[in-house]
mmCIF file of C-alpha atoms in Angstrom:
data_model
loop_
_atom_site.group_PDB
_atom_site.id
_atom_site.type_symbol
_atom_site.label_atom_id
_atom_site.label_comp_id
_atom_site.label_asym_id
_atom_site.label_seq_id
_atom_site.Cartn_x
_atom_site.Cartn_y
_atom_site.Cartn_z
ATOM 1 C CA MET A 18 4.922 -5.350 -12.176
ATOM 2 C CA SER A 19 6.094 -8.415 -10.233
ATOM 3 C CA ALA A 20 3.593 -10.773 -8.613
ATOM 4 C CA PRO A 21 1.705 -8.924 -5.844
ATOM 5 C CA PHE A 22 2.056 -9.845 -2.196
ATOM 6 C CA ILE A 23 -1.381 -10.690 -0.784
ATOM 7 C CA ALA A 24 -2.201 -10.596 2.923
ATOM 8 C CA LEU A 25 -5.286 -11.863 4.741
ATOM 9 C CA LEU A 26 -6.727 -10.125 7.794
ATOM 10 C CA PRO A 27 -9.114 -12.425 9.720
ATOM 11 C CA ALA A 28 -12.242 -11.046 11.315
ATOM 12 C CA GLN A 29 -11.307 -8.732 14.200
ATOM 13 C CA GLY A 30 -14.572 -8.724 16.096
ATOM 14 C CA PRO A 31 -16.377 -5.891 17.934
ATOM 15 C CA SER A 32 -13.169 -4.243 19.188
ATOM 16 C CA LEU A 33 -12.543 -2.853 15.702
ATOM 17 C CA SER A 34 -15.716 -0.764 15.915
ATOM 18 C CA SER A 35 -14.475 0.932 19.068
ATOM 19 C CA LEU A 36 -11.003 1.554 17.621
ATOM 20 C CA TYR A 37 -11.863 2.841 14.138
ATOM 21 C CA ASN A 38 -13.458 6.289 13.744
ATOM 22 C CA ALA A 39 -15.629 6.256 10.613
ATOM 23 C CA ASP A 40 -15.539 10.053 10.398
ATOM 24 C CA LEU A 41 -11.762 10.176 9.945
ATOM 25 C CA PRO A 42 -9.621 8.996 7.014
ATOM 26 C CA PRO A 43 -7.235 6.087 7.658
ATOM 27 C CA SER A 44 -4.191 8.375 7.906
ATOM 28 C CA GLU A 45 -5.799 10.304 10.781
ATOM 29 C CA GLN A 46 -7.008 7.379 12.896
ATOM 30 C CA PRO A 47 -5.827 8.005 16.476
ATOM 31 C CA ASN A 48 -5.515 4.259 17.090
ATOM 32 C CA ARG A 49 -3.505 3.462 13.968
ATOM 33 C CA PRO A 50 -0.211 1.633 14.519
ATOM 34 C CA ALA A 51 3.051 3.543 14.713
ATOM 35 C CA PRO A 52 5.073 3.692 11.468
ATOM 36 C CA SER A 53 7.210 0.584 11.114
ATOM 37 C CA SER A 54 9.475 -1.058 8.599
ATOM 38 C CA GLU A 55 8.090 -4.444 9.583
ATOM 39 C CA SER A 56 5.636 -6.437 7.492
ATOM 40 C CA PRO A 57 2.006 -5.209 7.587
ATOM 41 C CA SER A 58 1.193 -8.732 8.803
ATOM 42 C CA SER A 59 3.246 -8.228 11.979
ATOM 43 C CA PRO A 60 1.397 -8.712 15.316
ATOM 44 C CA THR A 61 -0.770 -5.764 16.308
ATOM 45 C CA PRO A 62 -0.233 -4.123 19.715
ATOM 46 C CA PRO A 63 -3.281 -4.047 22.037
ATOM 47 C CA ASP A 64 -5.843 -1.289 21.453
ATOM 48 C CA THR A 65 -4.415 -0.635 17.991
ATOM 49 C CA ILE A 66 -6.039 -0.955 14.577
ATOM 50 C CA PRO A 67 -4.250 -3.648 12.539
ATOM 51 C CA GLN A 68 -2.016 -2.169 9.846
ATOM 52 C CA LEU A 69 -3.646 -4.513 7.343
ATOM 53 C CA PHE A 70 -7.014 -2.890 8.003
ATOM 54 C CA ILE A 71 -5.551 0.607 7.735
ATOM 55 C CA ASP A 72 -4.114 -0.455 4.365
ATOM 56 C CA ALA A 73 -7.449 -1.863 3.173
ATOM 57 C CA MET A 74 -9.250 1.325 4.203
ATOM 58 C CA THR A 75 -6.588 3.460 2.516
ATOM 59 C CA VAL A 76 -7.347 1.780 -0.805
ATOM 60 C CA ARG A 77 -11.111 1.865 -0.261
ATOM 61 C CA THR A 78 -11.084 5.533 0.728
ATOM 62 C CA SER A 79 -9.055 6.483 -2.335
ATOM 63 C CA VAL A 80 -11.381 4.633 -4.709
ATOM 64 C CA PHE A 81 -14.850 4.864 -3.191
ATOM 65 C CA VAL A 82 -14.637 8.185 -1.321
ATOM 66 C CA SER A 83 -12.221 10.256 -3.415
ATOM 67 C CA GLU A 84 -13.111 8.869 -6.860
ATOM 68 C CA GLN A 85 -16.732 7.791 -6.517
ATOM 69 C CA SER A 86 -17.924 10.316 -3.902
ATOM 70 C CA VAL A 87 -19.159 7.820 -1.319
ATOM 71 C CA PRO A 88 -19.427 9.656 2.036
ATOM 72 C CA LEU A 89 -16.413 8.949 4.227
ATOM 73 C CA SER A 90 -18.649 8.096 7.191
ATOM 74 C CA ALA A 91 -20.385 5.370 5.137
ATOM 75 C CA GLU A 92 -17.234 3.560 4.033
ATOM 76 C CA PHE A 93 -16.573 1.826 7.349
ATOM 77 C CA ASP A 94 -19.635 -0.183 8.363
ATOM 78 C CA SER A 95 -20.792 -2.747 10.887
ATOM 79 C CA ASP A 96 -19.778 -5.614 8.582
ATOM 80 C CA ASP A 97 -16.099 -4.642 8.672
ATOM 81 C CA PRO A 98 -15.340 -6.025 12.169
ATOM 82 C CA ARG A 99 -16.682 -9.476 11.271
ATOM 83 C CA SER A 100 -15.305 -9.635 7.734
ATOM 84 C CA PHE A 101 -12.220 -11.268 6.278
ATOM 85 C CA HIS A 102 -10.113 -8.750 4.332
ATOM 86 C CA TRP A 103 -7.541 -9.384 1.615
ATOM 87 C CA ILE A 104 -5.044 -6.704 0.592
ATOM 88 C CA ALA A 105 -2.734 -6.783 -2.424
ATOM 89 C CA TYR A 106 0.597 -4.952 -2.213
ATOM 90 C CA ALA A 107 2.899 -3.733 -4.958
ATOM 91 C CA SER A 108 6.637 -3.348 -4.440
ATOM 92 C CA VAL A 109 7.539 0.299 -5.015
ATOM 93 C CA SER A 110 11.120 1.596 -5.103
ATOM 94 C CA THR A 111 11.802 5.093 -3.825
ATOM 95 C CA SER A 112 14.966 7.158 -3.470
ATOM 96 C CA SER A 113 15.803 10.681 -2.381
ATOM 97 C CA THR A 114 18.402 12.981 -3.853
ATOM 98 C CA SER A 115 20.057 16.200 -2.802
ATOM 99 C CA SER A 116 22.453 18.523 -4.538
ATOM 100 C CA ASP A 117 25.413 16.470 -3.317
ATOM 101 C CA THR A 118 24.312 12.893 -2.796
ATOM 102 C CA ALA A 119 21.741 10.358 -3.859
ATOM 103 C CA SER A 120 20.305 7.920 -1.336
ATOM 104 C CA PRO A 121 20.052 4.240 -2.245
ATOM 105 C CA SER A 122 16.630 3.203 -3.458
ATOM 106 C CA VAL A 123 14.338 1.626 -0.881
ATOM 107 C CA THR A 124 11.685 -0.910 -1.811
ATOM 108 C CA ARG A 125 8.504 -0.845 0.193
ATOM 109 C CA ARG A 126 5.151 -2.561 -0.078
ATOM 110 C CA THR A 127 2.271 -0.288 -0.989
ATOM 111 C CA PRO A 128 -1.378 -1.383 -0.659
ATOM 112 C CA VAL A 129 -3.027 -1.168 -4.083
ATOM 113 C CA ALA A 130 -6.141 -3.395 -4.043
ATOM 114 C CA THR A 131 -8.526 -4.990 -1.557
ATOM 115 C CA ILE A 132 -11.636 -7.157 -1.148
ATOM 116 C CA ARG A 133 -13.682 -8.381 1.812
ATOM 117 C CA LEU A 134 -15.793 -11.442 2.588
ATOM 118 C CA VAL A 135 -18.690 -11.040 5.024
ATOM 119 C CA PRO A 136 -19.722 -14.369 6.612
ATOM 120 C CA PRO A 137 -23.259 -15.484 7.516
ATOM 121 C CA PRO A 138 -25.736 -14.766 8.939
ATOM 122 C CA HIS A 139 -27.185 -11.649 7.286
ATOM 123 C CA PRO A 140 -30.104 -9.429 8.284
ATOM 124 C CA PRO A 141 -32.672 -8.539 5.598
ATOM 125 C CA ASP A 142 -31.070 -6.745 2.666
ATOM 126 C CA PRO A 143 -31.875 -3.016 2.951
ATOM 127 C CA TYR A 144 -31.492 -2.469 -0.805
ATOM 128 C CA THR A 145 -33.890 -5.027 -2.267
ATOM 129 C CA SER A 146 -37.147 -6.708 -1.303
ATOM 130 C CA ALA A 147 -36.371 -9.816 -3.356
ATOM 131 C CA PRO A 148 -36.463 -13.068 -1.356
ATOM 132 C CA LEU A 149 -33.036 -14.304 -0.324
ATOM 133 C CA PRO A 150 -32.020 -17.935 0.197
ATOM 134 C CA SER A 151 -32.732 -19.435 3.597
ATOM 135 C CA GLU A 152 -29.375 -21.229 3.510
ATOM 136 C CA PRO A 153 -26.256 -19.418 4.780
ATOM 137 C CA PHE A 154 -24.367 -17.297 2.253
ATOM 138 C CA CYS A 155 -21.358 -15.002 2.278
ATOM 139 C CA LYS A 156 -21.250 -11.504 0.812
ATOM 140 C CA ILE A 157 -18.374 -10.319 -1.330
ATOM 141 C CA GLY A 158 -17.769 -6.600 -1.499
ATOM 142 C CA ARG A 159 -15.504 -3.563 -1.316
ATOM 143 C CA LEU A 160 -13.479 -4.876 -4.243
ATOM 144 C CA CYS A 161 -11.327 -2.064 -5.615
ATOM 145 C CA THR A 162 -7.928 -1.237 -7.101
ATOM 146 C CA LEU A 163 -6.028 2.049 -7.097
ATOM 147 C CA LYS A 164 -6.200 3.753 -10.486
ATOM 148 C CA PRO A 165 -2.460 3.464 -11.399
ATOM 149 C CA TYR A 166 -2.643 -0.315 -10.904
ATOM 150 C CA ARG A 167 -5.767 -1.107 -12.912
ATOM 151 C CA GLY A 168 -5.480 -3.336 -15.926
ATOM 152 C CA LEU A 169 -3.044 -5.660 -14.117
ATOM 153 C CA LYS A 170 -5.734 -8.206 -13.166
ATOM 154 C CA LEU A 171 -5.280 -7.516 -9.459
ATOM 155 C CA ALA A 172 -9.038 -7.697 -8.859
ATOM 156 C CA ARG A 173 -9.176 -11.136 -10.469
ATOM 157 C CA THR A 174 -6.143 -12.240 -8.443
ATOM 158 C CA LEU A 175 -7.784 -11.115 -5.197
ATOM 159 C CA MET A 176 -11.102 -12.719 -6.118
ATOM 160 C CA ASP A 177 -9.389 -16.008 -6.971
ATOM 161 C CA GLU A 178 -7.393 -15.917 -3.732
ATOM 162 C CA MET A 179 -10.467 -15.152 -1.650
ATOM 163 C CA MET A 180 -12.632 -17.877 -3.249
ATOM 164 C CA LYS A 181 -9.855 -20.456 -2.986
ATOM 165 C CA TRP A 182 -9.357 -19.680 0.704
ATOM 166 C CA ALA A 183 -13.094 -19.669 1.496
ATOM 167 C CA ALA A 184 -13.639 -22.998 -0.271
ATOM 168 C CA GLY A 185 -11.057 -24.593 1.994
ATOM 169 C CA HIS A 186 -12.049 -22.914 5.273
ATOM 170 C CA ALA A 187 -15.820 -23.328 5.590
ATOM 171 C CA ASP A 188 -15.712 -23.758 9.378
ATOM 172 C CA GLU A 189 -13.579 -20.658 9.790
ATOM 173 C CA VAL A 190 -15.957 -18.681 7.565
ATOM 174 C CA MET A 191 -18.770 -19.645 9.944
ATOM 175 C CA GLY A 192 -16.685 -18.790 13.006
ATOM 176 C CA LEU A 193 -16.366 -22.474 13.809
ATOM 177 C CA GLU A 194 -12.702 -23.009 13.040
ATOM 178 C CA GLY A 195 -11.238 -26.236 14.263
ATOM 179 C CA ARG A 196 -12.985 -29.273 12.861
ATOM 180 C CA GLY A 197 -12.224 -31.062 16.126
ATOM 181 C CA ARG A 198 -14.742 -28.940 18.001
ATOM 182 C CA SER A 199 -17.879 -30.671 19.175
ATOM 183 C CA GLU A 200 -21.290 -29.991 17.698
ATOM 184 C CA ALA A 201 -22.329 -28.510 21.060
ATOM 185 C CA GLU A 202 -19.447 -25.993 20.912
ATOM 186 C CA LYS A 203 -20.357 -25.082 17.352
ATOM 187 C CA ALA A 204 -23.993 -24.620 18.367
ATOM 188 C CA VAL A 205 -22.924 -22.137 21.061
ATOM 189 C CA GLU A 206 -20.964 -20.121 18.485
ATOM 190 C CA ARG A 207 -23.898 -20.120 16.067
ATOM 191 C CA GLU A 208 -26.160 -18.789 18.803
ATOM 192 C CA LYS A 209 -23.690 -15.986 19.550
ATOM 193 C CA MET A 210 -23.736 -15.028 15.870
ATOM 194 C CA ARG A 211 -27.513 -15.068 15.793
ATOM 195 C CA VAL A 212 -27.876 -12.892 18.890
ATOM 196 C CA GLY A 213 -25.337 -10.385 17.598
ATOM 197 C CA TRP A 214 -27.071 -10.015 14.264
ATOM 198 C CA VAL A 215 -30.564 -9.780 15.697
ATOM 199 C CA GLU A 216 -29.221 -6.808 17.670
ATOM 200 C CA ARG A 217 -27.816 -5.260 14.481
ATOM 201 C CA SER A 218 -31.061 -5.885 12.620
ATOM 202 C CA THR A 219 -33.015 -4.130 15.352
ATOM 203 C CA ALA A 220 -30.646 -1.187 15.833
ATOM 204 C CA GLU A 221 -29.678 -0.433 12.236
ATOM 205 C CA LEU A 222 -32.203 -1.931 9.874
ATOM 206 C CA GLY A 223 -35.445 -1.532 11.762
ATOM 207 C CA GLY A 224 -35.749 -5.266 12.371
ATOM 208 C CA ASN A 225 -38.356 -6.567 14.767
ATOM 209 C CA GLY A 226 -35.711 -7.979 17.107
ATOM 210 C CA GLY A 227 -37.289 -11.274 17.998
ATOM 211 C CA ASN A 228 -39.944 -12.132 15.461
ATOM 212 C CA GLY A 229 -39.417 -12.644 11.730
ATOM 213 C CA ASP A 230 -35.841 -11.382 11.550
ATOM 214 C CA ASP A 231 -34.851 -13.392 14.607
ATOM 215 C CA ALA A 232 -36.283 -16.594 13.172
ATOM 216 C CA ALA A 233 -34.591 -16.078 9.815
ATOM 217 C CA LEU A 234 -31.217 -15.362 11.403
ATOM 218 C CA ARG A 235 -31.569 -18.368 13.705
ATOM 219 C CA GLU A 236 -32.339 -20.626 10.732
ATOM 220 C CA GLU A 237 -29.356 -19.288 8.771
ATOM 221 C CA ALA A 238 -26.938 -19.503 11.719
ATOM 222 C CA GLU A 239 -27.883 -23.084 12.535
ATOM 223 C CA GLN A 240 -27.088 -24.413 9.069
ATOM 224 C CA GLU A 241 -23.788 -25.334 7.469
ATOM 225 C CA TRP A 242 -22.400 -23.005 4.828
ATOM 226 C CA ARG A 243 -22.445 -24.836 1.488
ATOM 227 C CA GLY A 244 -20.410 -22.373 -0.554
ATOM 228 C CA LEU A 245 -23.062 -19.881 -1.682
ATOM 229 C CA VAL A 246 -21.739 -16.325 -2.151
ATOM 230 C CA LEU A 247 -23.466 -13.067 -3.090
ATOM 231 C CA ALA A 248 -21.804 -10.041 -4.634
ATOM 232 C CA HIS A 249 -23.337 -6.583 -4.467
ATOM 233 C CA ALA A 250 -21.642 -5.712 -7.748
ATOM 234 C CA GLN A 251 -21.480 -2.302 -9.346
ATOM 235 C CA LYS A 252 -23.676 -2.482 -12.438
ATOM 236 C CA GLU A 253 -20.864 -1.494 -14.790
ATOM 237 C CA LEU A 254 -18.895 -4.538 -13.590
ATOM 238 C CA LYS A 255 -21.700 -7.059 -14.187
ATOM 239 C CA ALA A 256 -19.937 -8.625 -17.198
ATOM 240 C CA TRP A 257 -16.700 -8.904 -15.231
ATOM 241 C CA TYR A 258 -18.443 -10.842 -12.456
ATOM 242 C CA GLU A 259 -20.105 -13.063 -15.030
ATOM 243 C CA GLY A 260 -16.633 -13.839 -16.347
ATOM 244 C CA MET A 261 -15.772 -15.008 -12.814
ATOM 245 C CA GLY A 262 -18.697 -17.437 -12.842
ATOM 246 C CA PHE A 263 -21.334 -15.307 -11.081
ATOM 247 C CA LYS A 264 -24.979 -15.323 -12.194
ATOM 248 C CA PHE A 265 -27.164 -12.216 -12.291
ATOM 249 C CA ASP A 266 -30.211 -12.315 -9.986
ATOM 250 C CA GLU A 267 -33.081 -10.793 -11.958
ATOM 251 C CA GLU A 268 -35.380 -10.758 -8.921
ATOM 252 C CA MET A 269 -32.940 -8.606 -6.965
ATOM 253 C CA GLY A 270 -32.776 -6.239 -9.926
ATOM 254 C CA GLU A 271 -30.826 -2.995 -9.669
ATOM 255 C CA TRP A 272 -30.552 -0.500 -6.838
ATOM 256 C CA ASP A 273 -28.758 2.676 -5.842
ATOM 257 C CA GLU A 274 -26.128 2.151 -3.153
ATOM 258 C CA GLU A 275 -24.378 5.366 -2.066
ATOM 259 C CA GLY A 276 -25.123 6.924 -5.476
ATOM 260 C CA ILE A 277 -23.821 3.947 -7.495
ATOM 261 C CA MET A 278 -26.057 1.432 -9.268
ATOM 262 C CA HIS A 279 -25.588 -2.145 -8.093
ATOM 263 C CA VAL A 280 -26.843 -5.605 -9.032
ATOM 264 C CA GLY A 281 -26.968 -8.923 -7.200
ATOM 265 C CA MET A 282 -24.711 -11.720 -8.456
ATOM 266 C CA TRP A 283 -24.515 -15.282 -7.090
ATOM 267 C CA LYS A 284 -21.991 -18.093 -7.251
ATOM 268 C CA ARG A 285 -21.590 -21.411 -5.441
ATOM 269 C CA LEU A 286 -18.072 -22.428 -4.505
ATOM 270 C CA GLU A 287 -17.060 -26.057 -4.481
ATOM 271 C CA LEU A 288 -16.024 -26.602 -0.873
ATOM 272 C CA LYS A 289 -13.035 -28.745 -0.014
ATOM 273 C CA SER A 290 -13.562 -31.373 2.649
#
């Protein structure tokens, strides 16, 4: 297989939640873009789900829902709208034949692997009671590859691409892109993040919406991200993550997430100034 084409989808914000129906597979989304021969990175029409996100969800649904029996409704979550998504594409040639003629082969890009990066801040982890760092950290997750394309190191390629990008875009990870912005402007953005995630903590995780969770989110949102990343890794992939430089968190231990055992793995990226 030739080198994969990798595309990055920046965080889409709350509008994605109103456009994407978690109870439907990607192919049946009413707000999906019309079929096009253009690049999946082409501009997205208003009120339409980006093709890149449809592609990421197509891979995730095939692996996590069809193979690993994760409920379809649980695959899209409230982290997706604020996450950065990477999608790897393979070039696939297709041709059609009839009894009389054969059509020329057509090469198209097919999504085959994906990963996402969830920026700070984070509400309390619902899967473990272990203490988490007070400093901001990103979460890595939803890393998967379609079965026919495994063994080609696509997961490693995506992980490398994601970590390289994150190390060079710390302000963008924190929603503070543009190093020319004033500290006052950045403070406003941090407060917006904090308010949004206090609301999520209260609505979804049973947070107290203004006491302990609020204080923790405020503290995390007001700090600079220093490259710390957490992976909720499937237990069977622990050694693979260790090979990528992640360290197992014994205090977090193991937990069942949608019927699959997971472990916590940490790594600190060396940020580029």
